Amino acid sequence: METWAIPVMKRKRDQFQGVSCWLWDVENPFRRAMIEVTVNWIFELFILLVILVNVILVTVNEPSAPNPALEAVDQPLEITFQVIYTVEMLIKIVAYGFVLHKSSYLRHGWNILDFVLVILGYISFVPGVTNLVFVRSIRIFRALRGFGFIPYLRSSMTAVFHSLIGLLNVGVMLLFLIFLFSLIGVQFFSGFLHQRCYEDGVEVANVVLYLCGNGSTARQCRLGATCLRIAENPQYDFLAFDNTGLALLTLFGSLTTDGWAYTYYAVSESVSYFISFYYITYIILSAFFVVNLVLAVVVEEFSKSREHEKEKANLKKVLSQKRALLRGEPIVKPLTKFQLWKIDFVEKSKIVPVQPFRLFLYNMVTRDWFELVIGGVIVLNTIALLLIHYDMNAEWRLFRMLRLARSWKSLQRVLQIMWWSLPSVGALTLIVLIWNYIFAVVGRDFFWGRVADVPGNPIPRSNFDTFGSAFVTTFHILTGDSWTAVEYATMDGVGPAACIWFVVWVMLGGLMLVNLWVAVILEGYGEFGEVEDEVPLLAVEEEEQNLLNEDEKKEDDTKLEGRK
């Protein structure tokens, strides 16, 4: 069957082919109607709004403070959402075909995600499982479907998934490294973190890090006290090498360099300071080598995915130009906004005023010494701002520092690159925040009300009791600062299985998504350099084109006069 293109809006022309579900070919009126619905922007906007409403309802329905009104309409609304998603899926299956030919429904990654979520959504209607936390948490992953409706976010998210696939080999190597060192740790350090100093059956110092050892190079108890192996391990009894599971968890925390020194000193006090060789080797191989290898792989895979997207865009542009040639239309290579701005700036900078006073001012402000004087004044202003302190009336002029960019060429270039990379950075930031949102809701549903209290203190701020606190706590973990303390406190209240949430989020967010910012910035540097190289050529081409147009106009005028 020949490929048939629906004559829809120019912004979107989809190719549909084959026989859908062995029933409808591309000329079938029913299938053509489904295709028209699929490619219609109103349909896409409607589904996007449904997803947004669904996500908002999941967010505001706090498990810690149930809303009777929301609880009453939760099941009817969930049925409504499920029906809408199912109808959308069936429309697209009829339009694209199900799976057999190249452009069918299940040959697109985003459609596979939609299909899986729709099927999993029916689990919530099975009697007895409606109120299970796992079933409720499935709904929040519908937020990922929103990426598929926004082209720039879709391409960025596709790059994220490609980077994730490329990290599988590095992940296997990292797991092997952690497993190897955990076996060594269990062999040599098992049980040592239980040791404390006791005097007459009473612990000498009730301090977590005040461990002891009976070896000559371990921390010795004071005279009259005995080092006994009867206390709990530090961090709610989870920081230990008593078995492979605890050793893996302890070393994974050190992998991110969060609190690794705390763990090292705890083990060295109870065993020997000679174990520094073990920890230094592990940190060099894992935190310094493998983690940076993750960065390299993420950058490489992200760049490959971006190049693939550019090749597809260029192919579409070539096809568009061929169609224009067939229609007899001129092919015009559009310039980007930045290229137009650069050319305009270059052209305007060549204009020299002719009035005497303006010419005098122009000659003064274009001198290097003038820029140096203004830069010096700004630096002095900045130093004055540094002297501001509490209870001092001062007028802020902080943004004057940005004027340094005009005379500081390298800083000016950095700011231009930042501006150039802003769309990509903005898209990636939105992706990170949406993933942060998803894990925050999942963490709230599983952990609310169960984070352990610190003895003598109220519940810590880093908890999952409400969506707001869960979102901030999830972002806190993303930054990698003191995240193991939150993990151990949560495990104490929920159970050891809570570590799965933390490990997955640290791997996805802390090791991959955060590193994608580096990839985006490097991409921005590369693209900006290419544009800088192209701009002079574009200016020359534009000038040559203007001269050519002038010559053609003169020839036309000459011919016209000759006819007269």
Coordinates of C-alpha atoms in Angstrom, one line a residue:
M1 CA 0.0 0.0 0.0
E2 CA 1.3 3.4 -1.0
T3 CA 2.1 6.0 1.6
W4 CA -0.6 8.7 1.9
A5 CA -0.1 12.1 3.4
I6 CA -3.1 13.8 5.0
P7 CA -3.4 17.5 3.9
V8 CA -3.4 19.0 7.3
M9 CA -1.8 22.1 8.7
K10 CA 1.7 22.8 7.4
R11 CA 3.2 22.7 10.8
K12 CA 2.5 19.0 11.1
R13 CA 2.3 16.5 8.2
D14 CA 2.2 12.9 9.4
Q15 CA 2.8 9.9 7.2
F16 CA 0.3 7.0 7.6
Q17 CA 0.7 3.7 5.7
G18 CA -0.3 0.1 5.6
V19 CA -3.5 -1.5 6.7
S20 CA -4.5 -0.7 10.3
C21 CA -5.4 -3.7 12.4
W22 CA -6.0 -5.7 9.2
L23 CA -9.2 -3.8 8.7
W24 CA -8.7 -0.2 7.5
D25 CA -6.5 1.0 4.7
V26 CA -5.4 4.6 4.3
E27 CA -8.3 5.5 2.0
N28 CA -10.9 4.2 4.5
P29 CA -13.2 7.0 5.6
F30 CA -13.2 5.8 9.2
R31 CA -9.4 5.7 9.4
R32 CA -9.1 9.0 7.7
A33 CA -11.4 10.5 10.3
M34 CA -9.2 9.1 13.1
I35 CA -6.1 10.5 11.4
E36 CA -7.7 13.9 11.2
V37 CA -8.5 13.7 15.0
T38 CA -4.9 12.5 15.8
V39 CA -3.1 15.3 14.0
N40 CA -5.5 18.1 15.2
W41 CA -3.9 20.5 17.6
I42 CA -7.2 20.9 19.5
F43 CA -7.2 17.2 20.3
E44 CA -3.6 17.4 21.5
L45 CA -4.4 20.4 23.7
F46 CA -7.4 18.7 25.2
I47 CA -5.3 15.6 26.2
L48 CA -2.6 17.9 27.6
L49 CA -5.2 19.7 29.7
V50 CA -6.7 16.4 30.9
I51 CA -3.2 15.3 32.0
L52 CA -2.6 18.6 33.8
V53 CA -5.9 18.3 35.7
N54 CA -5.1 14.7 36.5
V55 CA -1.7 15.6 37.9
I56 CA -3.1 18.5 39.9
L57 CA -5.7 16.3 41.6
V58 CA -3.1 13.7 42.5
T59 CA -1.0 16.5 44.0
V60 CA -3.6 18.2 46.1
N61 CA -5.0 15.0 47.5
E62 CA -2.7 14.8 50.6
P63 CA -2.7 11.4 52.3
S64 CA -1.8 13.1 55.6
A65 CA -4.9 15.4 55.5
P66 CA -7.6 13.7 53.4
N67 CA -10.1 16.0 51.8
P68 CA -13.6 14.4 52.0
A69 CA -14.8 16.2 48.9
L70 CA -11.8 15.0 46.9
E71 CA -12.1 11.5 48.3
A72 CA -15.8 11.4 47.2
V73 CA -15.0 12.3 43.6
D74 CA -11.7 10.5 43.3
Q75 CA -13.0 7.2 41.9
P76 CA -15.5 8.8 39.4
L77 CA -12.8 11.2 38.2
E78 CA -10.3 8.3 37.8
I79 CA -12.8 6.4 35.7
T80 CA -13.3 9.5 33.6
F81 CA -9.6 10.0 33.0
Q82 CA -9.1 6.3 32.2
V83 CA -11.9 6.4 29.7
I84 CA -10.4 9.5 28.0
Y85 CA -6.9 7.9 27.9
T86 CA -8.3 4.7 26.5
V87 CA -10.3 6.4 23.8
E88 CA -7.1 8.4 22.8
M89 CA -5.1 5.2 22.6
L90 CA -7.7 3.5 20.4
I91 CA -8.0 6.5 18.1
K92 CA -4.2 6.5 17.6
I93 CA -4.1 2.7 17.1
V94 CA -6.7 3.0 14.3
A95 CA -4.8 6.0 12.8
Y96 CA -1.3 4.5 12.9
G97 CA -2.0 0.8 13.0
F98 CA -1.0 -1.3 16.0
V99 CA 2.4 -2.8 15.6
L100 CA 3.2 -4.5 12.3
H101 CA 4.4 -1.7 10.0
K102 CA 7.1 0.8 10.5
S103 CA 5.1 3.9 11.5
S104 CA 2.6 1.9 13.6
Y105 CA 1.5 2.9 17.1
L106 CA 3.8 0.7 19.2
R107 CA 6.8 1.6 17.0
H108 CA 7.0 5.0 18.7
G109 CA 8.6 5.2 22.2
W110 CA 6.1 7.8 23.6
N111 CA 3.2 5.7 22.4
I112 CA 4.6 2.7 24.2
L113 CA 4.7 4.8 27.4
D114 CA 1.1 5.8 26.8
F115 CA 0.1 2.2 26.2
V116 CA 1.8 0.9 29.4
L117 CA 0.2 3.6 31.5
V118 CA -3.3 3.0 30.2
I119 CA -3.0 -0.8 30.8
L120 CA -1.6 -0.2 34.3
G121 CA -4.4 2.2 35.0
Y122 CA -6.9 -0.6 34.9
I123 CA -5.2 -2.2 37.9
S124 CA -6.8 0.4 40.1
F125 CA -10.2 -0.9 39.3
V126 CA -9.5 -4.4 40.5
P127 CA -11.4 -5.0 43.7
G128 CA -9.2 -4.8 46.8
V129 CA -6.3 -2.9 45.3
T130 CA -7.9 0.5 44.8
N131 CA -6.3 2.0 47.9
L132 CA -2.9 0.4 47.6
V133 CA -0.1 3.0 47.6
F134 CA 1.6 1.4 44.6
V135 CA -1.6 1.7 42.5
R136 CA -2.1 5.3 43.5
S137 CA 1.5 6.2 42.6
I138 CA 1.1 4.8 39.1
R139 CA -1.2 7.8 38.3
I140 CA 1.6 10.3 38.9
F141 CA 3.7 8.9 36.0
R142 CA 1.1 10.2 33.6
A143 CA 2.9 13.5 34.0
L144 CA 5.6 12.0 31.7
R145 CA 3.0 11.9 28.9
G146 CA 3.1 15.7 28.8
F147 CA 6.6 15.6 27.3
G148 CA 5.2 13.9 24.2
F149 CA 3.0 16.9 23.2
I150 CA 5.7 19.6 23.3
P151 CA 8.3 19.0 20.6
Y152 CA 11.3 20.7 22.3
L153 CA 10.6 18.8 25.6
R154 CA 10.0 15.6 23.7
S155 CA 13.4 15.8 21.9
S156 CA 15.1 16.7 25.2
M157 CA 13.5 13.8 27.1
T158 CA 14.4 11.5 24.3
A159 CA 18.0 12.5 24.7
V160 CA 17.6 11.7 28.4
F161 CA 16.4 8.2 27.7
H162 CA 19.2 7.6 25.2
S163 CA 21.7 8.7 27.8
L164 CA 20.1 6.3 30.3
I165 CA 20.5 3.4 27.8
G166 CA 24.1 4.4 27.2
L167 CA 24.8 4.2 30.9
L168 CA 24.0 0.5 31.3
N169 CA 27.6 -0.6 30.7
V170 CA 28.9 2.0 33.2
G171 CA 26.2 1.0 35.7
V172 CA 27.3 -2.7 35.5
M173 CA 30.9 -1.7 36.1
L174 CA 29.9 0.6 39.0
L175 CA 27.8 -2.2 40.5
F176 CA 30.7 -4.6 40.2
L177 CA 33.1 -2.1 41.9
I178 CA 30.7 -1.5 44.8
F179 CA 30.0 -5.2 45.2
L180 CA 33.7 -6.0 45.3
F181 CA 34.5 -3.4 48.0
S182 CA 31.4 -4.4 50.0
L183 CA 32.7 -8.0 50.1
I184 CA 36.1 -6.8 51.3
G185 CA 34.3 -4.6 53.9
V186 CA 32.2 -7.4 55.2
Q187 CA 35.3 -9.7 55.4
F188 CA 37.3 -7.2 57.5
F189 CA 34.9 -4.7 59.2
S190 CA 31.9 -6.8 60.1
G191 CA 30.7 -6.1 63.6
F192 CA 33.3 -3.4 64.4
L193 CA 30.8 -0.5 64.3
H194 CA 28.9 -2.0 67.2
Q195 CA 31.9 -1.3 69.6
R196 CA 31.6 1.4 72.4
C197 CA 33.4 2.0 75.6
Y198 CA 31.6 0.8 78.8
E199 CA 32.4 1.4 82.4
D200 CA 30.5 -0.7 85.0
G201 CA 28.0 -1.6 82.3
V202 CA 27.3 2.0 81.3
E203 CA 28.3 3.5 78.0
V204 CA 31.0 6.1 78.7
A205 CA 29.9 8.6 76.0
N206 CA 26.6 8.5 74.3
V207 CA 28.0 10.0 71.1
V208 CA 27.4 8.2 67.8
L209 CA 31.0 8.7 66.5
Y210 CA 32.7 7.8 69.8
L211 CA 33.6 4.3 68.7
C212 CA 36.5 2.2 70.0
G213 CA 38.6 -0.8 69.1
N214 CA 40.8 -3.3 70.8
G215 CA 43.5 -3.1 68.2
S216 CA 46.7 -1.2 68.9
T217 CA 46.0 1.3 66.1
A218 CA 42.2 1.8 66.9
R219 CA 40.8 4.3 69.4
Q220 CA 41.4 3.1 72.9
C221 CA 39.0 3.4 75.8
R222 CA 40.1 5.4 78.9
L223 CA 41.6 3.7 81.8
G224 CA 39.0 1.5 83.6
A225 CA 36.6 1.3 80.6
T226 CA 36.2 -1.7 78.3
C227 CA 35.5 -1.8 74.6
L228 CA 32.5 -4.0 74.1
R229 CA 30.7 -5.0 70.9
I230 CA 27.1 -4.6 72.1
A231 CA 25.8 -1.2 70.9
E232 CA 23.8 -0.4 67.7
N233 CA 25.6 0.6 64.5
P234 CA 25.6 4.4 63.7
Q235 CA 22.7 6.0 61.8
Y236 CA 19.8 4.0 63.1
D237 CA 21.8 0.7 62.9
F238 CA 22.1 1.1 59.0
L239 CA 25.7 2.4 58.7
A240 CA 27.6 -0.9 58.9
F241 CA 29.4 -3.7 57.1
D242 CA 27.6 -6.5 59.0
N243 CA 26.3 -8.0 55.8
T244 CA 26.5 -7.4 52.0
G245 CA 23.3 -5.4 51.9
L246 CA 24.3 -2.9 54.5
A247 CA 27.8 -2.7 53.1
L248 CA 26.4 -2.0 49.6
L249 CA 24.2 0.8 51.1
T250 CA 27.1 2.3 53.1
L251 CA 29.4 2.3 50.1
F252 CA 26.8 3.8 47.8
G253 CA 26.5 6.7 50.1
S254 CA 30.2 7.2 50.0
L255 CA 30.1 7.0 46.2
T256 CA 28.4 10.4 46.1
T257 CA 31.0 11.7 48.6
D258 CA 28.2 12.6 51.0
G259 CA 29.4 11.8 54.5
W260 CA 32.2 9.5 53.3
A261 CA 34.6 11.0 55.8
Y262 CA 32.1 10.3 58.6
T263 CA 32.0 6.6 57.6
Y264 CA 35.8 6.5 57.2
Y265 CA 36.5 7.9 60.7
A266 CA 33.9 5.6 62.3
V267 CA 35.6 2.5 60.8
S268 CA 39.1 3.8 61.5
E269 CA 38.3 4.4 65.1
S270 CA 36.9 0.9 65.6
V271 CA 39.4 -1.0 63.3
S272 CA 42.6 0.9 62.5
Y273 CA 43.7 4.0 60.8
F274 CA 45.4 1.7 58.2
I275 CA 42.0 1.2 56.6
S276 CA 42.6 4.6 55.0
F277 CA 44.1 2.7 52.1
Y278 CA 40.8 0.9 51.5
Y279 CA 38.7 4.0 51.6
I280 CA 41.1 6.2 49.5
T281 CA 41.2 3.5 46.8
Y282 CA 37.5 3.2 46.8
I283 CA 36.9 7.0 46.6
I284 CA 39.4 7.4 43.7
L285 CA 37.9 4.5 41.7
S286 CA 34.3 5.3 42.3
A287 CA 33.7 9.0 43.1
F288 CA 36.6 10.3 41.0
F289 CA 36.8 7.8 38.1
V290 CA 33.5 6.0 37.6
V291 CA 31.2 9.0 38.5
N292 CA 33.1 11.2 36.0
L293 CA 32.9 8.4 33.5
V294 CA 29.1 8.7 33.9
L295 CA 29.5 12.4 33.1
A296 CA 31.5 11.6 30.0
V297 CA 29.0 9.0 28.8
V298 CA 26.0 11.3 29.5
V299 CA 27.6 14.1 27.5
E300 CA 28.5 11.7 24.6
E301 CA 25.0 10.1 24.4
F302 CA 23.3 13.4 24.8
S303 CA 25.3 14.9 21.9
K304 CA 24.6 11.8 19.7
S305 CA 20.9 12.1 20.4
R306 CA 21.0 15.9 19.6
E307 CA 22.9 15.2 16.4
H308 CA 20.3 12.6 15.4
E309 CA 17.5 15.1 16.0
K310 CA 19.4 17.7 13.9
E311 CA 19.8 15.2 11.1
K312 CA 16.1 14.5 11.1
A313 CA 15.4 18.2 11.1
N314 CA 17.8 18.8 8.2
L315 CA 16.2 15.9 6.3
K316 CA 12.8 17.5 6.7
K317 CA 14.2 20.8 5.5
V318 CA 15.7 19.2 2.4
L319 CA 12.3 17.5 1.6
S320 CA 10.6 20.8 2.1
Q321 CA 13.0 22.5 -0.3
K322 CA 12.4 19.8 -2.9
R323 CA 8.7 20.3 -2.6
A324 CA 9.2 24.0 -3.0
L325 CA 11.3 23.4 -6.2
L326 CA 8.6 21.2 -7.6
R327 CA 6.0 24.0 -6.9
G328 CA 8.4 26.5 -8.5
E329 CA 8.8 28.5 -5.3
P330 CA 12.2 30.1 -4.4
I331 CA 14.3 28.5 -1.8
V332 CA 15.2 30.9 1.0
K333 CA 17.6 29.9 3.7
P334 CA 16.2 31.6 6.8
L335 CA 18.6 33.1 9.3
T336 CA 18.2 32.5 13.0
K337 CA 17.3 35.4 15.3
F338 CA 20.7 35.5 16.7
Q339 CA 22.3 35.6 13.3
L340 CA 20.1 38.5 12.3
W341 CA 20.8 40.3 15.5
K342 CA 24.6 39.8 15.1
I343 CA 24.5 41.1 11.5
D344 CA 22.4 44.1 12.5
F345 CA 24.7 44.8 15.4
V346 CA 27.8 44.7 13.1
E347 CA 26.1 46.9 10.5
K348 CA 25.0 49.5 13.1
S349 CA 28.5 49.5 14.7
K350 CA 29.9 50.8 11.4
I351 CA 27.8 53.9 11.4
V352 CA 29.8 57.0 12.5
P353 CA 27.9 60.2 13.4
V354 CA 28.6 63.3 11.4
Q355 CA 27.5 66.0 13.9
P356 CA 30.6 67.5 15.7
F357 CA 29.3 67.0 19.2
R358 CA 28.1 63.5 18.6
L359 CA 31.3 62.7 16.8
F360 CA 33.3 63.9 19.8
L361 CA 31.3 61.7 22.1
Y362 CA 31.6 58.8 19.7
N363 CA 35.4 59.1 19.6
M364 CA 35.5 59.3 23.4
V365 CA 33.3 56.3 24.3
T366 CA 35.0 54.1 21.7
R367 CA 38.4 54.5 23.2
D368 CA 39.9 51.7 25.3
W369 CA 40.7 54.1 28.1
F370 CA 37.1 55.1 28.5
E371 CA 36.0 51.4 28.9
L372 CA 38.8 51.0 31.5
V373 CA 37.7 54.0 33.5
I374 CA 34.0 52.8 33.6
G375 CA 35.2 49.3 34.5
G376 CA 37.3 50.7 37.3
V377 CA 34.3 52.7 38.7
I378 CA 32.1 49.6 38.6
V379 CA 34.8 47.6 40.5
L380 CA 35.0 50.4 43.1
N381 CA 31.2 50.3 43.4
T382 CA 31.3 46.6 43.9
I383 CA 33.9 46.9 46.6
A384 CA 31.7 49.4 48.3
L385 CA 28.8 46.9 48.2
L386 CA 31.0 44.3 49.9
L387 CA 31.3 46.6 52.9
I388 CA 27.5 46.6 53.5
H389 CA 26.6 44.9 56.8
Y390 CA 23.7 44.4 59.1
D391 CA 21.9 47.5 60.5
M392 CA 23.4 49.7 57.8
N393 CA 21.4 51.9 55.5
A394 CA 22.7 51.4 52.0
E395 CA 21.4 51.7 48.5
W396 CA 22.0 48.6 46.3
R397 CA 23.5 48.9 42.9
L398 CA 24.5 45.3 42.5
F399 CA 23.4 45.0 38.9
R400 CA 26.0 47.5 37.8
M401 CA 28.4 44.6 37.9
L402 CA 26.7 43.3 34.7
R403 CA 28.0 46.4 32.9
L404 CA 31.5 44.9 33.2
A405 CA 30.5 42.5 30.4
R406 CA 30.6 45.4 27.9
S407 CA 34.3 45.9 28.5
W408 CA 35.2 42.5 29.6
K409 CA 35.1 40.6 26.3
S410 CA 35.5 37.1 27.7
L411 CA 32.7 37.7 30.3
Q412 CA 30.6 39.2 27.5
R413 CA 31.1 36.0 25.5
V414 CA 30.1 33.8 28.5
L415 CA 26.9 35.8 29.0
Q416 CA 26.1 35.5 25.3
I417 CA 26.6 31.7 25.5
M418 CA 24.3 31.6 28.5
W419 CA 21.7 33.5 26.6
W420 CA 22.2 31.2 23.6
S421 CA 21.8 28.1 25.7
L422 CA 18.8 29.4 27.6
P423 CA 16.1 27.4 25.6
S424 CA 18.0 24.1 26.2
V425 CA 18.8 24.9 29.8
G426 CA 15.1 25.9 30.4
A427 CA 13.8 22.7 28.8
L428 CA 16.2 20.6 30.9
T429 CA 15.3 22.5 34.0
L430 CA 11.7 21.8 33.4
I431 CA 12.5 18.1 32.9
V432 CA 14.4 17.9 36.1
L433 CA 11.6 19.6 38.0
I434 CA 9.0 17.3 36.6
W435 CA 11.1 14.2 37.6
N436 CA 11.6 15.9 41.0
Y437 CA 7.8 16.3 41.2
I438 CA 7.1 12.7 40.3
F439 CA 9.5 11.3 42.9
A440 CA 8.2 13.8 45.5
V441 CA 4.6 12.5 45.1
V442 CA 5.8 8.9 45.2
G443 CA 7.9 9.6 48.3
R444 CA 4.9 11.4 49.9
D445 CA 2.6 8.5 49.2
F446 CA 5.0 5.9 50.7
F447 CA 6.8 7.8 53.5
W448 CA 4.3 10.4 54.9
G449 CA 4.1 10.4 58.7
R450 CA 6.9 7.7 59.0
V451 CA 10.1 9.7 59.1
A452 CA 11.8 9.0 62.4
D453 CA 11.9 11.7 65.1
V454 CA 15.3 12.8 66.3
P455 CA 15.4 12.2 70.0
G456 CA 14.5 15.3 71.9
N457 CA 13.7 17.2 68.7
P458 CA 10.6 17.6 66.6
I459 CA 10.2 16.0 63.2
P460 CA 13.0 17.3 60.9
R461 CA 12.2 19.6 58.0
S462 CA 13.4 17.0 55.6
N463 CA 10.2 14.8 55.6
F464 CA 7.6 13.6 53.2
D465 CA 4.4 14.5 55.2
T466 CA 3.1 17.0 52.7
F467 CA 3.7 17.6 49.0
G468 CA 5.6 20.8 49.7
S469 CA 8.0 19.3 52.2
A470 CA 8.4 16.2 50.0
F471 CA 9.2 18.3 46.9
V472 CA 11.9 20.3 48.8
T473 CA 13.3 17.1 50.4
T474 CA 13.5 15.4 47.0
F475 CA 15.3 18.5 45.6
H476 CA 17.6 18.4 48.6
I477 CA 18.5 14.8 47.8
L478 CA 19.1 15.8 44.2
T479 CA 21.8 18.3 45.2
G480 CA 23.7 15.4 47.0
D481 CA 24.1 17.4 50.3
S482 CA 23.6 15.3 53.5
W483 CA 21.1 13.0 51.6
T484 CA 22.2 9.9 53.5
A485 CA 21.0 11.4 56.8
V486 CA 17.5 11.7 55.3
E487 CA 17.8 8.2 53.9
Y488 CA 18.7 6.6 57.2
A489 CA 16.0 8.5 59.1
T490 CA 13.4 7.4 56.5
M491 CA 14.6 3.8 56.6
D492 CA 14.3 3.8 60.4
G493 CA 10.6 4.8 60.2
V494 CA 9.6 2.9 57.0
G495 CA 12.0 0.0 56.8
P496 CA 15.0 -1.0 54.8
A497 CA 13.0 -1.2 51.6
A498 CA 12.9 2.7 51.6
C499 CA 16.5 2.7 50.4
I500 CA 15.2 1.7 46.9
W501 CA 13.5 5.1 46.4
F502 CA 16.7 6.9 47.5
V503 CA 19.1 4.8 45.3
V504 CA 16.9 5.2 42.2
W505 CA 16.5 8.9 42.7
V506 CA 20.2 9.5 43.3
M507 CA 21.2 7.5 40.3
L508 CA 18.6 9.1 38.0
G509 CA 18.7 12.6 39.4
G510 CA 22.0 13.2 41.1
L511 CA 24.2 11.2 38.7
M512 CA 22.5 11.6 35.3
L513 CA 20.0 14.5 35.1
V514 CA 22.4 16.9 36.9
N515 CA 25.2 16.0 34.6
L516 CA 23.0 16.7 31.6
W517 CA 23.4 20.4 32.4
V518 CA 27.1 20.0 31.6
A519 CA 26.1 18.4 28.2
V520 CA 23.7 21.3 27.4
I521 CA 26.3 24.0 28.3
L522 CA 29.0 22.2 26.2
E523 CA 26.5 22.0 23.3
G524 CA 25.8 25.7 23.7
Y525 CA 29.5 26.5 23.5
G526 CA 29.8 24.4 20.3
E527 CA 26.8 25.9 18.6
F528 CA 27.7 29.4 19.6
G529 CA 31.2 28.9 18.1
E530 CA 29.7 27.6 14.9
V531 CA 27.4 30.7 14.7
E532 CA 30.3 33.0 15.3
D533 CA 32.1 31.4 12.4
E534 CA 29.1 31.7 10.2
V535 CA 28.1 35.3 10.9
P536 CA 30.9 37.0 8.9
L537 CA 30.2 34.7 6.0
L538 CA 26.5 35.4 6.2
A539 CA 27.2 39.1 6.3
V540 CA 29.4 38.8 3.2
E541 CA 26.7 36.7 1.4
E542 CA 24.1 39.2 2.3
E543 CA 26.2 42.1 1.0
E544 CA 26.9 40.1 -2.2
Q545 CA 23.2 39.4 -2.6
N546 CA 22.4 43.1 -2.2
L547 CA 25.0 44.1 -4.8
L548 CA 23.6 41.4 -7.2
N549 CA 20.1 42.7 -6.7
E550 CA 21.2 46.2 -7.4
D551 CA 23.0 45.1 -10.6
E552 CA 19.8 43.3 -11.7
K553 CA 17.7 46.3 -11.0
K554 CA 20.1 48.5 -13.0
E555 CA 19.9 46.1 -15.9
D556 CA 16.1 46.1 -15.8
D557 CA 16.0 49.9 -15.7
T558 CA 18.4 50.0 -18.7
K559 CA 16.2 47.6 -20.6
L560 CA 13.1 49.6 -19.7
E561 CA 14.7 52.9 -20.9
G562 CA 15.8 51.2 -24.1
R563 CA 12.3 50.1 -24.8
K564 CA 11.1 53.7 -24.3

